[in-house]
Short mmCIF file of C-alpha atoms in Angstrom, two decimals:
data_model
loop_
_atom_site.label_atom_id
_atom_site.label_comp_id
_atom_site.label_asym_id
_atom_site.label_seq_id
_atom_site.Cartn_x
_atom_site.Cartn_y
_atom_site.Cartn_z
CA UNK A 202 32.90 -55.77 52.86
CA UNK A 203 29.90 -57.04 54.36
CA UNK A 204 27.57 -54.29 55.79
CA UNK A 205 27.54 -55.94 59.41
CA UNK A 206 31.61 -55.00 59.02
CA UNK A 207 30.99 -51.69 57.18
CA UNK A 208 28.96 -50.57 60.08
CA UNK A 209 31.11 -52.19 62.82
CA UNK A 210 34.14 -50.32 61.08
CA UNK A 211 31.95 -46.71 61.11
CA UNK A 212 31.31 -47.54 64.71
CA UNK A 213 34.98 -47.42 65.65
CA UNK A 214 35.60 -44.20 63.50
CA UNK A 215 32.66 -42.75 65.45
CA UNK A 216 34.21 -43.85 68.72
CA UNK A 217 38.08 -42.43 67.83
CA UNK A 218 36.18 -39.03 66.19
CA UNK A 219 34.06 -38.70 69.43
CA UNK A 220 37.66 -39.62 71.47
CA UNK A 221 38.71 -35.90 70.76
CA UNK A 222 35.94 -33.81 71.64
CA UNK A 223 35.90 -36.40 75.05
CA UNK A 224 39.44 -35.37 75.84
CA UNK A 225 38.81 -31.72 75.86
CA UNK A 226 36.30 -32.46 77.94
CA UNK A 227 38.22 -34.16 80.14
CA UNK A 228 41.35 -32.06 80.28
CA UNK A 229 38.81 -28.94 81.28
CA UNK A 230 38.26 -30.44 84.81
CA UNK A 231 41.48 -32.45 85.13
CA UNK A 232 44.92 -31.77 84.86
CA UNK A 233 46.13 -33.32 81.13
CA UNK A 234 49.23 -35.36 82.30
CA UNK A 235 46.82 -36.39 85.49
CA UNK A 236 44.06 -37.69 83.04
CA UNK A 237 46.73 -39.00 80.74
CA UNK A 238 47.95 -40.92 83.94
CA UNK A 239 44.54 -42.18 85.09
CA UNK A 240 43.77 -43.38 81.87
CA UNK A 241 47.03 -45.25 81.10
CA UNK A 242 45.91 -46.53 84.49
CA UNK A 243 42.85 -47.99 83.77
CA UNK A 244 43.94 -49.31 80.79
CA UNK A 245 46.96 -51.50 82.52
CA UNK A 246 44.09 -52.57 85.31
CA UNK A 247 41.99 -54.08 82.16
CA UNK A 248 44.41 -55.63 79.51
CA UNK A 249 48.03 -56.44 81.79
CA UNK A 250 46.74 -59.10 83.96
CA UNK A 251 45.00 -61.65 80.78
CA UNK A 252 47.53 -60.24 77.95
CA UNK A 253 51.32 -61.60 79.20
CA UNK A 254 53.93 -61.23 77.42
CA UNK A 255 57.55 -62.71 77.07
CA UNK A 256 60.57 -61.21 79.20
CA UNK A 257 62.43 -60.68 76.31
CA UNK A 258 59.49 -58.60 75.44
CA UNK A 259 59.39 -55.59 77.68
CA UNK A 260 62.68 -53.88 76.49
CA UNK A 261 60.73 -53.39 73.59
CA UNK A 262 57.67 -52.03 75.02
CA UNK A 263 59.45 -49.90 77.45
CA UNK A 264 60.77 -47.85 74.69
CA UNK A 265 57.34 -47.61 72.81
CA UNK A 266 55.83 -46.66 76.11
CA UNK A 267 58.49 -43.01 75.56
CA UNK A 268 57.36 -42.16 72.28
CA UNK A 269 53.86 -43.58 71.98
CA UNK A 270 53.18 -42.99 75.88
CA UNK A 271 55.07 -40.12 76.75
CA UNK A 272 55.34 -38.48 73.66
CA UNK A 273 52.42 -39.50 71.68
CA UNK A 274 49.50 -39.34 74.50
CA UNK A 275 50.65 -36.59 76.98
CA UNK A 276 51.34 -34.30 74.01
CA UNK A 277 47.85 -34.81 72.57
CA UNK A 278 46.13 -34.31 75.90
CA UNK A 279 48.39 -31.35 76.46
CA UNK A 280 48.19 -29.96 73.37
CA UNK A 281 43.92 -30.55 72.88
CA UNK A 282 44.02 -28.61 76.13
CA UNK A 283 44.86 -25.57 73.81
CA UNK A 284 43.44 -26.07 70.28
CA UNK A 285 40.02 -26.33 68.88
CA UNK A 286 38.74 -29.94 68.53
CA UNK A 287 38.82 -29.96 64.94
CA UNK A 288 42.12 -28.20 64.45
CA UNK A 289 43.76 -31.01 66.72
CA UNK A 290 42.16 -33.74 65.08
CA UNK A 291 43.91 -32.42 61.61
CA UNK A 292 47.12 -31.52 63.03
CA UNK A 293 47.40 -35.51 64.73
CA UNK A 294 46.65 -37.18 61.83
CA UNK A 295 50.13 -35.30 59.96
CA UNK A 296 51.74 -38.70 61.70
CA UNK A 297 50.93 -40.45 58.69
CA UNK A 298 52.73 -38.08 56.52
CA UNK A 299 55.61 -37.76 58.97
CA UNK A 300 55.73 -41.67 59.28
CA UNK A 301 56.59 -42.04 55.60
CA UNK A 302 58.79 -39.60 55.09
CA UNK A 303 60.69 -41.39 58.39
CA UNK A 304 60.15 -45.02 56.61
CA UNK A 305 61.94 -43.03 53.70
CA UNK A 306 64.62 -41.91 56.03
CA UNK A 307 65.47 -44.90 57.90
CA UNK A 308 63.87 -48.02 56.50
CA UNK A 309 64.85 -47.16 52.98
CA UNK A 310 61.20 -47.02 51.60
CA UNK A 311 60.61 -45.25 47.89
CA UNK A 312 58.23 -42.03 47.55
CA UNK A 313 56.02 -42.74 44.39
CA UNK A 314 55.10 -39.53 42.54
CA UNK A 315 51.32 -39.88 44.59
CA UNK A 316 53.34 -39.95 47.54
CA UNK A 317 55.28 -37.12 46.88
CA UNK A 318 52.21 -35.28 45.98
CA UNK A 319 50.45 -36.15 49.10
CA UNK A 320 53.17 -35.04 50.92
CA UNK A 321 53.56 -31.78 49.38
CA UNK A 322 49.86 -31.40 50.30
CA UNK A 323 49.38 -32.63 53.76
CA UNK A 324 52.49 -29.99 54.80
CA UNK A 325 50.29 -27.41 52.96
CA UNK A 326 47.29 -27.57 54.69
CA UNK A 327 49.25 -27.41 58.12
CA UNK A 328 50.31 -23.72 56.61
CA UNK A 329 47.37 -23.00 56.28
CA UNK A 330 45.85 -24.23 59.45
CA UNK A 331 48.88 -22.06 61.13
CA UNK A 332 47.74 -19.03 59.74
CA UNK A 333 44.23 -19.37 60.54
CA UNK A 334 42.61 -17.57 63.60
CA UNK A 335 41.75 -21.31 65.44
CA UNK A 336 45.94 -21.28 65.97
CA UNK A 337 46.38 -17.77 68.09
CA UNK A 338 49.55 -19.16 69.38
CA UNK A 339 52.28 -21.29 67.76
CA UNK A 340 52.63 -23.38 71.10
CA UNK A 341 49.34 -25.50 70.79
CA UNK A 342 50.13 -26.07 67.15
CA UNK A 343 54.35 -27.63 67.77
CA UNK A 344 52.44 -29.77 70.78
CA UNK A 345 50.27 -31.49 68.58
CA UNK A 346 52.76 -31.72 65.81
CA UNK A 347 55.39 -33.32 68.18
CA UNK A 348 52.60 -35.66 69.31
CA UNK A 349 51.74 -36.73 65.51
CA UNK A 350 55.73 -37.43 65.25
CA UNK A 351 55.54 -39.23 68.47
CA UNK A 352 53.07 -41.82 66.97
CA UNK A 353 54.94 -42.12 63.46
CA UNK A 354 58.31 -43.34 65.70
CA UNK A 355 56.27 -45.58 67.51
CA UNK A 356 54.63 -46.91 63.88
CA UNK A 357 58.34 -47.61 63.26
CA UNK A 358 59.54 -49.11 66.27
CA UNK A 359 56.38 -51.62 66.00
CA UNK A 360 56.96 -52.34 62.21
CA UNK A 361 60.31 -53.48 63.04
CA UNK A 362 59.99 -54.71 66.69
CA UNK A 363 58.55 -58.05 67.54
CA UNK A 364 55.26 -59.21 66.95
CA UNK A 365 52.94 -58.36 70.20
CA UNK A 366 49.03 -58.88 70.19
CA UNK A 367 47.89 -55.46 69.91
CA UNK A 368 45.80 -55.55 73.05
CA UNK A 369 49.04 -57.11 74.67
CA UNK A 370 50.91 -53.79 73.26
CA UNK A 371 48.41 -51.28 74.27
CA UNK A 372 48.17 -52.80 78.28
CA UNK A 373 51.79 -52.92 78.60
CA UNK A 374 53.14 -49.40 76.88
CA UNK A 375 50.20 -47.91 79.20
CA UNK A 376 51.73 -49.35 82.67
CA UNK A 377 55.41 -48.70 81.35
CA UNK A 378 53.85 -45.08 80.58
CA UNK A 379 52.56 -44.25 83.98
CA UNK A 380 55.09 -43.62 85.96
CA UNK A 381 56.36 -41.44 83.66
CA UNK A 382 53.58 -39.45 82.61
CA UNK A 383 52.98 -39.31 86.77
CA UNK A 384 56.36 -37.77 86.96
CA UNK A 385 55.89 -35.31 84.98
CA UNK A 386 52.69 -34.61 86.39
CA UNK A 387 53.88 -34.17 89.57
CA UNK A 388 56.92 -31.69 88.21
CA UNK A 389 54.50 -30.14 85.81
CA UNK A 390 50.91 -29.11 87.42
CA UNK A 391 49.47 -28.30 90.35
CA UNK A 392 46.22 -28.83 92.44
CA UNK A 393 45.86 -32.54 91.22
CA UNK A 394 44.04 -33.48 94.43
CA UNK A 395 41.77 -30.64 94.26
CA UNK A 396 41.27 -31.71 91.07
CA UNK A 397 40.16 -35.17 91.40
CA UNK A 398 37.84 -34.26 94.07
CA UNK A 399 36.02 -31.88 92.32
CA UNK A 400 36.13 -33.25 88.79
CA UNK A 401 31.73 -34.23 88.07
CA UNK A 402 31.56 -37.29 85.84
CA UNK A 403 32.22 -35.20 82.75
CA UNK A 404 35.81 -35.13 83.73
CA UNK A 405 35.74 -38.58 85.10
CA UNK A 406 33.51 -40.17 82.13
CA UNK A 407 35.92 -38.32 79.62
CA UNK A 408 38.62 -40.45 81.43
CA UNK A 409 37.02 -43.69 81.27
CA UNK A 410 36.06 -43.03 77.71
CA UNK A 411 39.36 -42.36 76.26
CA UNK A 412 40.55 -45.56 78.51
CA UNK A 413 37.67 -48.41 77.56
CA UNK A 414 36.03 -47.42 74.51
CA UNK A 415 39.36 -45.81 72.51
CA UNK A 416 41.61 -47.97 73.68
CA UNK A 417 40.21 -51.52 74.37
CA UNK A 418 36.95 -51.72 72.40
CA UNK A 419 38.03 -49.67 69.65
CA UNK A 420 40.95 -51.45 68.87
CA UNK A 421 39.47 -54.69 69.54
CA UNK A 422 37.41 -54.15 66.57
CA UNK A 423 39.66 -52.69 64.14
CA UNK A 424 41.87 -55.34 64.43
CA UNK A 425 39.46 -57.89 64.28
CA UNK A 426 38.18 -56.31 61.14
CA UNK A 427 41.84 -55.94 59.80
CA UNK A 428 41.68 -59.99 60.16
CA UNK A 429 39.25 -60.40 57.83
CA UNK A 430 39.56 -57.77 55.35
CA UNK A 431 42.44 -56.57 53.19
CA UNK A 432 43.86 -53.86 55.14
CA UNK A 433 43.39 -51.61 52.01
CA UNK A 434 39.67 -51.47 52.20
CA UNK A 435 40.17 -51.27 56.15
CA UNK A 436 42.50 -48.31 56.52
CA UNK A 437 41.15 -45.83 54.25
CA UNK A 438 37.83 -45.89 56.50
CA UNK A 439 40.46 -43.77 58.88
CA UNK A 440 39.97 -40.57 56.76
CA UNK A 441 36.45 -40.38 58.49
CA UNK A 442 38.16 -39.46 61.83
CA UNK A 443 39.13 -35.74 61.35
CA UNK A 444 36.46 -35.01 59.34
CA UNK A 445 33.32 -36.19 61.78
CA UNK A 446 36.13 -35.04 64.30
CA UNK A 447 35.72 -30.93 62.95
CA UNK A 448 32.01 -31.85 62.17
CA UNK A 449 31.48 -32.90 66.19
CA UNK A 450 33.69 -29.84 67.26
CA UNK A 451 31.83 -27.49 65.81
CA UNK A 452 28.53 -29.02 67.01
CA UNK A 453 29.56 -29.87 70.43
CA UNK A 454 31.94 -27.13 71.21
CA UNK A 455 31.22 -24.77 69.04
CA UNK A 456 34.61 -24.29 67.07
CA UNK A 457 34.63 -22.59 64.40
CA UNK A 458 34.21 -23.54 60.68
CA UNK A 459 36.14 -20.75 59.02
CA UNK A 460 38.17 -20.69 55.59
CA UNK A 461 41.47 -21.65 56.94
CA UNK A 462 40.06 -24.88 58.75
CA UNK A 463 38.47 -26.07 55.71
CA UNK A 464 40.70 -25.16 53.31
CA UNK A 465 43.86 -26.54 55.34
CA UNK A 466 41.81 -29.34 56.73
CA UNK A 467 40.47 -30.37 53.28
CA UNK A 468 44.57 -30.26 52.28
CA UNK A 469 45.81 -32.32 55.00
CA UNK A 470 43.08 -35.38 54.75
CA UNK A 471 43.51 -34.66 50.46
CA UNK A 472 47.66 -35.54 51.07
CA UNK A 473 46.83 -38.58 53.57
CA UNK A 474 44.79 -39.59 51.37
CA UNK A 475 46.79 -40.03 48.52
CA UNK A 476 49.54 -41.62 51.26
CA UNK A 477 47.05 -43.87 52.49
CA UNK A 478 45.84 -45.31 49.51
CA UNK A 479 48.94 -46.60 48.47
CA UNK A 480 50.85 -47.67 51.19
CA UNK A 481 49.73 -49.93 54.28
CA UNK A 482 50.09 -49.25 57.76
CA UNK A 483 48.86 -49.58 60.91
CA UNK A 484 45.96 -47.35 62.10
CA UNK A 485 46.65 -44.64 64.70
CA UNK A 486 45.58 -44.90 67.91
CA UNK A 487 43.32 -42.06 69.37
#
């Protein structure tokens, strides 16, 4: 890979790594299913009206915008709300691992023995994250966990739905997904207008963030990159995420760097790893 690319592919790594520490800066001054609503927002506004798609189309996307929407990016908000940083970052990225043992389930895939290992790993370090003092309460950790199994449906549904630009797919799952993440705003929390007026432009740059640079120019340049590489040099780069992820929390937010995060941390991105590097997929979305 050329080191123009290399550094371009680094850059978005930096940007989805940075994404996590930007939501829970966000969700501390706004509601999570509000942000999670102004963001799908924003990103509708930007990609709908130049990325069309066909009629036959939006069945399709209406679905993905439940369990990649709903499930996927409410849950994460919700859940980074509660967790360290770091300890999110890890716990999201068991989608991989749930993802193949769901293309096992349904698609009729075959586990290689490095597969299987990985597996056995990844599930391992969540343990041990669990029993760790960053995890007082079992809540934050089934949030995130639900939101990791939200994103390995959706990596489903688009393997075996029909082929949508990806920009196209991200603008239209986000307006499908905001009346529904709205809704459950409005059922859900409280003192959203109080909110928005007195959110400074941590909460509101957190927002725009997640929505522009995550979303939109993120993406824009993974996939270009996926273009012209094999996606097996491309993909592995991914690994990066938690890891500057915990590195940033701890800087940023101060979390914590004790023996459970490492040592269940270092498990989890050990298993991916070994899933990673021989299967391909798509790259999650942050």
């Amino acid at each position: 890979m050329p080191l123009r690319d290399l550094l371009l592919g680094l850059f978005v790594i930096a940007i989805w790594a940075l994404n996590i520490i930007v939501i829970k800066v966000g969700v501390a001054e706004l509601p999570p299913l509000l942000m999670t609503t102004l963001r799908f927002t924003l990103v509708a506004v930007l990609l709908v009206p130049f990325y069309p798609v066909a009629r036959a189309q939006l069945p399709f996307l209406l679905l993905l915008s439940i369990t990649f929407g709903s499930l996927h990016f409410a849950l994460l908000f919700i859940g980074l709300g509660q967790a360290e940083a770091g300890t999110g970052a890890l716990l999201v990225q068991m989608g991989t691992p749930f993802a193949t043992l769901l293309a096992v389930i349904f698609l009729k895939e075959k586990l290689g023995p490095k597969r299987i290992v990985g597996l056995l790993l990844s599930f391992a370090g969540v343990v041990v994250l669990a029993g760790g003092p960053t995890l007082p309460s079992p809540l934050p950790l089934a949030i995130l966990l639900c939101s990791a199994m939200g994103w390995a449906v959706s990596q489903l549904l688009i393997k075996r739905g029909p082929p949508i630009a990806p920009l196209a797919l991200a603008g239209w799952v986000a307006l499908f997904a905001v009346p529904q993440v709205a809704l459950g705003s409005w059922l859900f929390e409280s003192g959203q207008w109080q909110a928005l007026k007195q959110a400074s432009w941590l909460g509101w740059g957190a927002m725009i963030y997640t929505a522009v640079m995550s979303s939109i120019v993120a993406y824009g340049i993974w996939y270009a990159l996926l273009r012209r590489h094999p996606v097996n040099r491309v993909v592995p780069m991914t690994l990066l995420v938690p890891v500057l992820a915990v590195g940033l929390g701890a800087l940023l937010m101060g979390d914590s760097l004790g023996v459970h995060k490492l040592v269940g941390g270092g498990l989890v991105i050990a298993g991916i790893a070994l899933i990673v590097l021989n299967i391909s997929h798509r790259p999650r979305p942050a």
